[in-house]
Amino acid sequence: MKHTNVKKLAVAGVFCAVAVAGSTLSFPIFGSKCAPVQHMVNVLCGILLGPVYSVAVAFAASLIRNLTSLGSLMAFPGSMIGALLCGLAYRQFRNIPCALFGEVFGTAILGGLCAYPVAIFLMGQNAAGIAFYAYIVPFLVSTAVGSLIAGALVYSLKRSGVLHSMEESLAV
């Protein structure tokens, strides 16, 4: 049991590092800054490690990104809710499209809506005026691109049989 937990913790640490390093990669799409790496990591964590580790990785990556000025406070609600729903959806249905949908819906819709109170309480009234409208669409763009990348990667791993081996090794 302890050996599996150490493996999961090590994989979670690597995913956290990838999310933080990947936060420097972004590109504009439809006037929005698209930073898909966190969302790709959320999907991979949700599938390989489950919802608890996925949320922990999203929280740690968001915290490190904020402490190093690589992210904003909006990283917390978006990434954590998306990671949770992705992990729960995959655990419940063992279906990759369900996990991808959980990430997109959790981050874009629920995370975008949760960004509004975060903007009010932590960022001030000026940010709150635009938060409701300004976060759902950018969150949707980033999470959709990240989920597509993760989906392509996960399906490749599944076709080659590596996904099954990884899941057995980590005992999801």
Short mmCIF file of C-alpha atoms in Angstrom, two decimals:
data_model
loop_
_atom_site.label_atom_id
_atom_site.label_comp_id
_atom_site.label_asym_id
_atom_site.label_seq_id
_atom_site.Cartn_x
_atom_site.Cartn_y
_atom_site.Cartn_z
CA MET A 1 0.00 0.00 0.00
CA LYS A 2 2.74 2.47 0.91
CA HIS A 3 4.61 1.69 -2.31
CA THR A 4 1.56 2.68 -4.38
CA ASN A 5 1.15 5.92 -2.42
CA VAL A 6 4.79 6.83 -3.01
CA LYS A 7 4.37 6.17 -6.73
CA LYS A 8 1.23 8.31 -6.86
CA LEU A 9 2.94 11.09 -4.93
CA ALA A 10 5.95 11.01 -7.27
CA VAL A 11 3.72 11.12 -10.36
CA ALA A 12 1.69 13.94 -8.80
CA GLY A 13 4.91 15.90 -8.19
CA VAL A 14 5.95 15.50 -11.81
CA PHE A 15 2.51 16.61 -13.01
CA CYS A 16 2.68 19.63 -10.71
CA ALA A 17 6.07 20.58 -12.14
CA VAL A 18 4.77 20.19 -15.70
CA ALA A 19 1.77 22.41 -14.89
CA VAL A 20 3.95 25.14 -13.38
CA ALA A 21 6.56 25.05 -16.15
CA GLY A 22 3.82 24.85 -18.78
CA SER A 23 2.13 27.96 -17.43
CA THR A 24 4.72 30.01 -19.30
CA LEU A 25 3.34 28.66 -22.59
CA SER A 26 0.31 30.53 -23.86
CA PHE A 27 -1.02 31.85 -27.13
CA PRO A 28 -3.91 34.11 -28.16
CA ILE A 29 -7.15 32.59 -29.49
CA PHE A 30 -10.17 34.79 -30.22
CA GLY A 31 -8.81 37.58 -28.04
CA SER A 32 -8.26 35.21 -25.12
CA LYS A 33 -5.00 34.03 -23.63
CA CYS A 34 -5.01 30.25 -24.04
CA ALA A 35 -2.83 28.40 -21.53
CA PRO A 36 -3.77 24.72 -22.00
CA VAL A 37 -1.06 22.89 -20.04
CA GLN A 38 -2.84 23.01 -16.65
CA HIS A 39 -5.96 21.53 -18.22
CA MET A 40 -3.96 18.81 -19.93
CA VAL A 41 -2.39 17.97 -16.57
CA ASN A 42 -5.84 17.97 -14.90
CA VAL A 43 -7.09 15.34 -17.35
CA LEU A 44 -4.00 13.18 -17.03
CA CYS A 45 -4.12 13.38 -13.23
CA GLY A 46 -7.85 12.72 -13.13
CA ILE A 47 -7.46 9.59 -15.24
CA LEU A 48 -4.24 8.21 -13.74
CA LEU A 49 -4.39 9.34 -10.11
CA GLY A 50 -8.06 10.03 -9.34
CA PRO A 51 -9.93 13.07 -8.09
CA VAL A 52 -8.12 13.64 -4.78
CA TYR A 53 -4.63 13.75 -6.26
CA SER A 54 -5.93 15.69 -9.25
CA VAL A 55 -7.34 18.46 -7.03
CA ALA A 56 -4.16 18.46 -4.91
CA VAL A 57 -1.99 18.88 -8.02
CA ALA A 58 -4.24 21.66 -9.34
CA PHE A 59 -4.09 23.46 -5.97
CA ALA A 60 -0.31 23.09 -5.62
CA ALA A 61 0.32 24.21 -9.19
CA SER A 62 -2.01 27.22 -8.77
CA LEU A 63 -0.33 28.16 -5.49
CA ILE A 64 3.19 27.92 -6.95
CA ARG A 65 2.14 29.85 -10.05
CA ASN A 66 0.68 32.62 -7.87
CA LEU A 67 3.70 32.74 -5.58
CA THR A 68 6.01 33.07 -8.58
CA SER A 69 3.76 35.59 -10.39
CA LEU A 70 3.06 33.16 -13.23
CA GLY A 71 -0.69 32.99 -12.61
CA SER A 72 -3.69 34.80 -11.18
CA LEU A 73 -6.09 34.04 -8.36
CA MET A 74 -8.53 32.79 -11.00
CA ALA A 75 -6.32 29.71 -11.38
CA PHE A 76 -7.70 28.27 -8.15
CA PRO A 77 -11.44 27.93 -8.89
CA GLY A 78 -11.01 26.99 -12.54
CA SER A 79 -8.33 24.37 -12.27
CA MET A 80 -9.49 22.76 -9.03
CA ILE A 81 -13.14 22.35 -9.99
CA GLY A 82 -12.20 21.03 -13.43
CA ALA A 83 -9.72 18.58 -11.92
CA LEU A 84 -12.31 17.34 -9.42
CA LEU A 85 -15.05 16.77 -11.99
CA CYS A 86 -12.62 15.13 -14.41
CA GLY A 87 -11.39 12.69 -11.77
CA LEU A 88 -14.89 11.93 -10.50
CA ALA A 89 -16.26 11.41 -14.02
CA TYR A 90 -13.46 9.01 -14.94
CA ARG A 91 -13.76 7.13 -11.64
CA GLN A 92 -17.52 6.75 -12.08
CA PHE A 93 -17.73 5.87 -15.79
CA ARG A 94 -14.19 4.73 -16.80
CA ASN A 95 -14.79 6.68 -19.99
CA ILE A 96 -12.27 9.13 -21.46
CA PRO A 97 -14.85 11.44 -23.12
CA CYS A 98 -16.67 11.73 -19.76
CA ALA A 99 -13.40 12.75 -18.10
CA LEU A 100 -12.75 15.33 -20.83
CA PHE A 101 -16.29 16.71 -20.48
CA GLY A 102 -15.85 16.89 -16.69
CA GLU A 103 -12.70 18.97 -17.11
CA VAL A 104 -14.27 21.33 -19.65
CA PHE A 105 -17.57 21.78 -17.79
CA GLY A 106 -15.91 22.07 -14.38
CA THR A 107 -13.33 24.60 -15.48
CA ALA A 108 -15.28 26.69 -17.97
CA ILE A 109 -18.76 26.82 -16.51
CA LEU A 110 -18.44 26.13 -12.78
CA GLY A 111 -14.92 27.58 -12.46
CA GLY A 112 -15.92 30.62 -14.51
CA LEU A 113 -18.95 31.20 -12.29
CA CYS A 114 -16.85 30.73 -9.13
CA ALA A 115 -14.40 33.30 -10.46
CA TYR A 116 -17.04 35.99 -9.86
CA PRO A 117 -17.05 35.81 -6.02
CA VAL A 118 -13.26 35.37 -6.01
CA ALA A 119 -12.98 38.57 -8.02
CA ILE A 120 -15.32 40.40 -5.64
CA PHE A 121 -13.71 39.31 -2.37
CA LEU A 122 -10.05 39.04 -3.30
CA MET A 123 -9.48 41.29 -6.29
CA GLY A 124 -11.77 44.23 -5.58
CA GLN A 125 -14.99 45.58 -6.98
CA ASN A 126 -13.48 46.70 -10.33
CA ALA A 127 -12.48 43.18 -11.27
CA ALA A 128 -15.86 41.85 -10.14
CA GLY A 129 -17.70 43.94 -12.70
CA ILE A 130 -16.18 41.99 -15.56
CA ALA A 131 -15.51 38.64 -13.89
CA PHE A 132 -18.87 37.05 -14.66
CA TYR A 133 -18.51 37.69 -18.40
CA ALA A 134 -14.76 37.78 -18.76
CA TYR A 135 -13.79 34.42 -17.30
CA ILE A 136 -16.19 31.81 -18.70
CA VAL A 137 -15.14 32.27 -22.34
CA PRO A 138 -11.36 32.41 -21.73
CA PHE A 139 -11.61 29.43 -19.35
CA LEU A 140 -13.57 27.56 -22.03
CA VAL A 141 -10.96 28.23 -24.69
CA SER A 142 -8.03 27.13 -22.50
CA THR A 143 -9.72 24.06 -21.09
CA ALA A 144 -11.04 22.91 -24.48
CA VAL A 145 -7.59 23.11 -26.07
CA GLY A 146 -5.91 21.45 -23.07
CA SER A 147 -8.53 18.71 -22.97
CA LEU A 148 -8.13 18.03 -26.70
CA ILE A 149 -4.36 17.68 -26.25
CA ALA A 150 -4.84 15.40 -23.24
CA GLY A 151 -7.48 13.37 -25.09
CA ALA A 152 -5.13 12.77 -28.00
CA LEU A 153 -2.37 11.74 -25.59
CA VAL A 154 -4.61 9.45 -23.52
CA TYR A 155 -6.08 7.76 -26.61
CA SER A 156 -2.54 7.17 -27.91
CA LEU A 157 -1.57 5.65 -24.58
CA LYS A 158 -4.71 3.51 -24.60
CA ARG A 159 -4.11 2.22 -28.14
CA SER A 160 -0.56 1.21 -27.28
CA GLY A 161 -1.61 -0.50 -24.03
CA VAL A 162 0.48 1.85 -21.90
CA LEU A 163 -2.54 3.46 -20.24
CA HIS A 164 -3.68 0.13 -18.82
CA SER A 165 -0.16 -0.60 -17.55
CA MET A 166 0.08 2.81 -15.93
CA GLU A 167 -3.33 2.44 -14.26
CA GLU A 168 -2.38 -1.00 -12.91
CA SER A 169 0.96 0.30 -11.65
CA LEU A 170 -0.73 3.17 -9.85
CA ALA A 171 -3.68 1.01 -8.75
CA VAL A 172 -6.34 3.59 -9.52
#
